[in-house]
XYZ file of C-alpha atoms in Angstrom:
356
model
C 78.519 103.504 182.048
C 78.245 100.117 184.117
C 76.774 97.549 181.784
C 73.585 99.353 181.163
C 72.945 97.870 177.753
C 69.811 95.771 178.488
C 67.693 98.581 176.416
C 69.640 98.381 173.320
C 68.778 95.668 170.708
C 71.210 92.561 171.199
C 72.314 92.943 167.480
C 73.469 96.704 167.945
C 77.227 97.067 168.716
C 78.125 99.755 171.014
C 81.076 100.616 168.731
C 83.154 101.854 167.036
C 86.864 102.879 167.548
C 88.923 102.590 164.237
C 92.587 102.987 163.374
C 94.110 103.103 159.937
C 97.859 102.342 159.035
C 98.105 105.583 157.034
C 96.985 107.962 160.009
C 99.533 110.155 161.525
C 99.772 108.002 164.586
C 100.455 104.996 162.712
C 103.307 102.667 164.560
C 105.744 100.530 162.454
C 105.717 97.007 163.516
C 109.255 96.683 164.809
C 111.695 94.155 163.743
C 113.758 93.437 166.802
C 114.562 90.450 169.052
C 112.258 90.062 171.993
C 113.100 87.942 175.195
C 112.148 84.324 174.875
C 108.797 83.240 175.661
C 108.026 81.424 178.879
C 105.620 78.203 179.212
C 103.049 80.770 180.773
C 102.936 83.170 177.869
C 100.370 83.192 175.062
C 100.441 80.375 172.570
C 101.768 80.802 169.160
C 102.287 79.069 165.910
C 105.935 79.728 166.351
C 106.250 77.225 169.118
C 108.362 73.861 168.847
C 112.182 73.415 169.733
C 112.865 71.798 166.438
C 110.608 73.421 164.135
C 112.050 75.047 161.210
C 110.746 78.371 159.693
C 109.098 76.504 156.722
C 107.051 74.147 158.891
C 106.098 77.273 161.114
C 104.905 79.366 157.932
C 103.036 76.158 156.697
C 101.183 75.661 159.916
C 100.561 79.553 160.072
C 99.344 79.748 156.613
C 96.878 76.861 157.141
C 95.627 78.175 160.347
C 94.824 81.582 158.366
C 93.351 79.694 155.290
C 91.198 77.870 157.736
C 90.071 80.971 159.477
C 89.362 83.020 156.273
C 87.293 80.254 154.757
C 84.786 80.486 157.726
C 81.150 82.039 156.699
C 82.369 84.940 158.920
C 86.144 85.616 158.572
C 87.990 84.968 161.968
C 91.565 84.371 162.737
C 92.463 82.008 165.878
C 94.394 83.995 168.438
C 97.198 82.067 167.962
C 98.021 83.389 164.477
C 98.723 86.934 166.107
C 101.506 85.724 168.557
C 105.047 85.792 166.866
C 107.771 87.456 168.340
C 106.764 90.907 166.776
C 103.226 90.467 168.151
C 104.444 89.631 171.714
C 106.690 92.673 171.845
C 103.746 94.930 170.670
C 101.515 93.612 173.134
C 104.242 94.032 175.910
C 104.687 97.488 174.768
C 100.721 97.924 174.606
C 100.454 96.557 178.095
C 102.564 99.526 179.810
C 99.647 101.800 178.907
C 97.146 102.556 182.121
C 94.505 102.197 179.375
C 95.407 98.551 178.556
C 94.561 97.608 182.341
C 93.870 93.689 182.660
C 97.192 92.378 183.324
C 98.357 95.287 185.759
C 94.925 95.094 187.607
C 94.937 91.156 188.062
C 98.668 91.456 189.042
C 97.750 94.189 191.858
C 94.784 92.209 192.895
C 96.602 88.861 193.272
C 99.323 90.582 195.246
C 96.803 91.701 197.498
C 94.650 88.386 198.050
C 97.314 85.509 197.398
C 98.098 85.211 201.434
C 94.283 84.668 201.688
C 94.116 82.092 198.971
C 97.088 80.461 200.548
C 95.466 79.999 203.888
C 92.170 78.643 202.321
C 94.085 76.188 200.286
C 96.604 74.732 202.756
C 100.012 73.690 202.692
C 101.662 71.766 199.735
C 99.149 72.323 196.930
C 99.699 70.701 193.782
C 99.178 73.761 191.086
C 97.584 73.171 188.107
C 97.437 76.253 185.524
C 94.879 75.780 182.771
C 95.675 77.590 179.610
C 98.210 80.538 179.766
C 98.936 82.594 182.888
C 100.932 86.075 183.331
C 104.484 85.097 184.804
C 103.976 88.105 187.136
C 100.955 87.313 188.660
C 101.638 83.244 188.888
C 104.799 84.239 190.569
C 102.887 86.227 193.138
C 100.372 83.490 193.915
C 103.188 80.858 194.146
C 105.285 83.110 196.475
C 102.391 83.306 199.173
C 101.597 79.427 198.796
C 103.086 77.063 201.593
C 105.589 74.905 199.896
C 103.610 74.730 196.621
C 104.427 71.752 194.013
C 105.990 73.018 190.769
C 103.340 74.264 188.575
C 101.952 72.389 185.905
C 100.707 73.951 182.473
C 97.594 72.223 181.050
C 95.824 72.848 177.816
C 92.263 73.751 178.075
C 91.280 70.604 176.306
C 92.957 67.089 175.842
C 93.946 64.459 178.459
C 93.848 65.006 182.188
C 97.216 65.115 184.076
C 98.744 61.927 185.536
C 97.709 61.334 189.045
C 100.431 62.538 191.684
C 102.232 59.893 193.322
C 104.114 62.037 196.007
C 101.569 62.511 198.606
C 99.466 65.527 197.639
C 95.783 65.000 198.602
C 92.961 66.181 196.626
C 92.182 69.122 198.961
C 95.526 70.437 198.364
C 94.873 70.743 194.612
C 94.655 74.283 193.349
C 93.813 75.184 189.738
C 94.379 78.572 188.411
C 92.805 79.963 185.349
C 94.301 83.707 184.971
C 95.431 86.355 182.536
C 93.089 86.433 179.713
C 92.011 82.656 179.537
C 88.558 82.985 180.988
C 87.823 86.037 178.867
C 88.640 84.384 175.587
C 85.904 82.005 175.981
C 82.418 82.234 175.073
C 79.930 81.161 178.094
C 79.403 77.632 176.770
C 83.180 77.261 176.060
C 83.853 78.426 179.821
C 81.636 76.311 181.220
C 83.213 73.333 179.405
C 86.509 74.300 180.773
C 85.213 74.677 184.152
C 83.512 71.398 184.039
C 86.909 69.702 182.957
C 88.658 71.540 185.722
C 86.166 70.254 187.957
C 86.818 66.540 186.765
C 90.531 66.941 187.334
C 90.241 68.972 190.623
C 87.716 67.121 192.386
C 87.045 68.708 195.839
C 90.080 70.911 195.030
C 90.201 74.746 194.509
C 89.985 76.853 191.520
C 91.310 80.578 191.048
C 89.832 82.371 187.932
C 90.435 85.975 186.889
C 87.626 87.563 184.894
C 87.026 91.212 183.675
C 83.810 92.571 184.896
C 84.342 96.066 183.220
C 81.259 97.291 181.512
C 82.311 100.776 180.662
C 82.275 101.051 177.160
C 84.643 103.979 176.609
C 87.428 102.327 178.897
C 86.968 99.056 176.966
C 87.382 100.631 173.455
C 90.555 102.448 174.923
C 91.884 99.284 176.000
C 91.316 97.350 172.433
C 92.195 100.150 170.442
C 94.555 102.817 171.962
C 94.998 106.142 170.400
C 98.761 105.403 170.238
C 97.998 102.616 167.775
C 99.850 99.751 169.399
C 96.986 97.755 169.788
C 96.201 98.301 166.207
C 99.702 97.543 165.066
C 99.515 94.253 166.999
C 96.407 93.037 165.196
C 97.726 94.392 161.882
C 101.001 92.544 162.229
C 99.292 89.250 161.280
C 99.062 90.816 157.752
C 102.783 91.815 157.576
C 103.518 88.252 158.929
C 101.284 86.716 156.073
C 103.288 88.643 153.389
C 106.231 87.364 154.990
C 105.125 83.638 154.769
C 103.775 84.382 151.154
C 107.364 85.520 150.502
C 106.188 89.019 149.578
C 107.664 92.075 150.886
C 104.811 94.252 149.730
C 101.732 93.080 147.525
C 102.877 93.210 143.929
C 99.949 95.058 142.327
C 99.672 98.188 139.750
C 99.269 101.464 141.859
C 96.116 102.244 140.058
C 94.343 98.915 140.370
C 92.892 99.686 143.581
C 91.349 102.884 142.365
C 89.524 101.442 139.341
C 86.188 99.789 139.535
C 85.077 96.406 137.959
C 86.515 93.030 137.860
C 90.101 94.401 137.908
C 89.586 96.218 141.396
C 87.838 93.221 142.826
C 90.782 91.176 141.876
C 93.539 93.377 142.992
C 95.580 92.168 145.453
C 95.044 93.476 149.103
C 98.166 94.323 151.521
C 98.325 95.600 155.044
C 97.640 98.856 154.080
C 94.202 98.202 152.768
C 93.036 97.273 156.080
C 92.136 99.566 159.276
C 91.677 97.978 162.661
C 88.397 98.284 164.661
C 87.432 97.629 168.081
C 83.494 97.049 168.612
C 81.589 96.753 172.086
C 78.700 93.874 171.275
C 76.124 92.479 173.508
C 74.770 89.050 174.310
C 77.214 87.804 175.302
C 78.817 90.970 176.456
C 82.195 91.166 174.676
C 84.600 93.385 172.807
C 85.728 92.207 169.182
C 88.661 93.368 167.111
C 88.344 93.256 163.404
C 90.661 94.130 160.598
C 88.368 96.002 157.798
C 88.953 96.089 154.241
C 89.051 99.344 152.920
C 88.358 98.065 149.219
C 87.358 95.146 147.482
C 90.400 92.634 146.638
C 91.971 89.327 147.346
C 94.391 88.394 149.978
C 96.904 85.733 149.011
C 97.366 82.862 151.551
C 99.963 80.540 150.224
C 98.642 79.138 147.055
C 94.935 80.457 147.910
C 93.462 83.803 147.076
C 90.787 84.762 149.367
C 88.185 87.401 148.115
C 87.201 90.518 150.444
C 84.450 92.607 149.747
C 84.700 96.705 150.504
C 84.030 96.781 154.340
C 84.134 93.083 154.988
C 86.130 92.201 158.111
C 88.071 89.504 159.583
C 87.548 89.015 163.430
C 91.033 88.877 165.059
C 89.955 88.990 168.926
C 87.057 88.360 171.076
C 87.108 89.272 174.643
C 84.121 88.204 176.966
C 83.312 90.509 180.190
C 81.717 88.426 182.965
C 80.336 90.444 185.877
C 80.701 88.520 189.145
C 77.362 87.284 189.475
C 77.209 86.128 185.685
C 80.328 84.152 186.344
C 79.364 82.504 189.499
C 76.206 81.394 187.827
C 78.417 79.730 185.133
C 80.964 78.094 187.800
C 77.985 76.648 189.766
C 76.480 75.151 186.492
C 79.937 73.436 186.178
C 79.829 71.985 189.691
C 81.720 74.714 191.463
C 80.920 76.632 194.807
C 81.836 80.028 194.908
C 83.929 80.524 198.072
C 85.575 84.145 197.406
C 85.080 87.159 195.010
C 87.759 89.737 195.295
C 87.117 93.018 193.083
C 89.485 95.698 191.836
C 88.675 98.960 193.737
C 87.761 100.462 190.288
C 85.639 97.546 189.284
C 88.022 96.625 186.391
C 89.173 93.133 187.413
C 87.911 90.259 189.678
C 89.375 87.134 191.137
C 87.090 84.137 192.086
C 87.901 81.389 194.402
C 86.035 78.286 193.748
C 85.707 75.040 195.602
C 84.419 71.832 194.039
C 81.090 70.826 195.192
C 80.933 67.775 197.416
């Protein structure tokens, strides 16, 4: 199937793949150290050189509380990225079904020389959001004497003007990894407009996932081995630790009883299942943690009620076909110059030039 969803009602999800921590395929969240994160890896609420664990836990609990207080419960991506989450995602990325990072890196290796020729020598490189170190290294290796890359947030103040001789035509922005796919269309246009204001007549290289195959998308976001599920469920284990609970303290029979007692019984990680859902308009993959019974989830001093079957969205990845992305880029003041597509149609790279 290739993005043939127009005949379906926009409200109908093309779904579902579920995984439960009590299944035979369950993978325990590891408690082992991982390599230090670099500036190009995913942001997390654990960043900060002098930030102690109490401050980290407080920021994490505040972010979770804010997300669970929304009309439709949803967690910010940074909530998922502690050391355990980073390790689980690194392990999941080794699976061929979890294709975006490897496909982007392979495509960058093939086209980086052409990008370098078009951009010219000594470009000032500005990285918008996060970018995988491997792909960025391949790009930098191909460029002719690039300036050290500068990492910019997706919002906030623009960088200071460069004073060492770089010219506007030698500006190259990079929006790689899952950055573009994490943004809804309106938000993506806003980021592209900000990049246009910063780069002027410079260049912007953007990676997008155009995959419209429902089955492969579900495999990528809910693999049979359970690593992606463990990655998302890890936020509940992290919450229990931040609360100071090894496991929820509730009577064993509370969840089985009906009435008010069951609705007030505390929920733990084992009371949620992981689901990946493909939805339309806009085309995206959502990941959810679904409560398998009614109860309450403790977040610091708060208790958040969950109905049976209620979910919290833990991720949303948008899929942009080349033509769709180019229309959004044009709306933001960019001229599409090149579009490279992975041989299997699983990833694309767009080189844009600021319109005169």
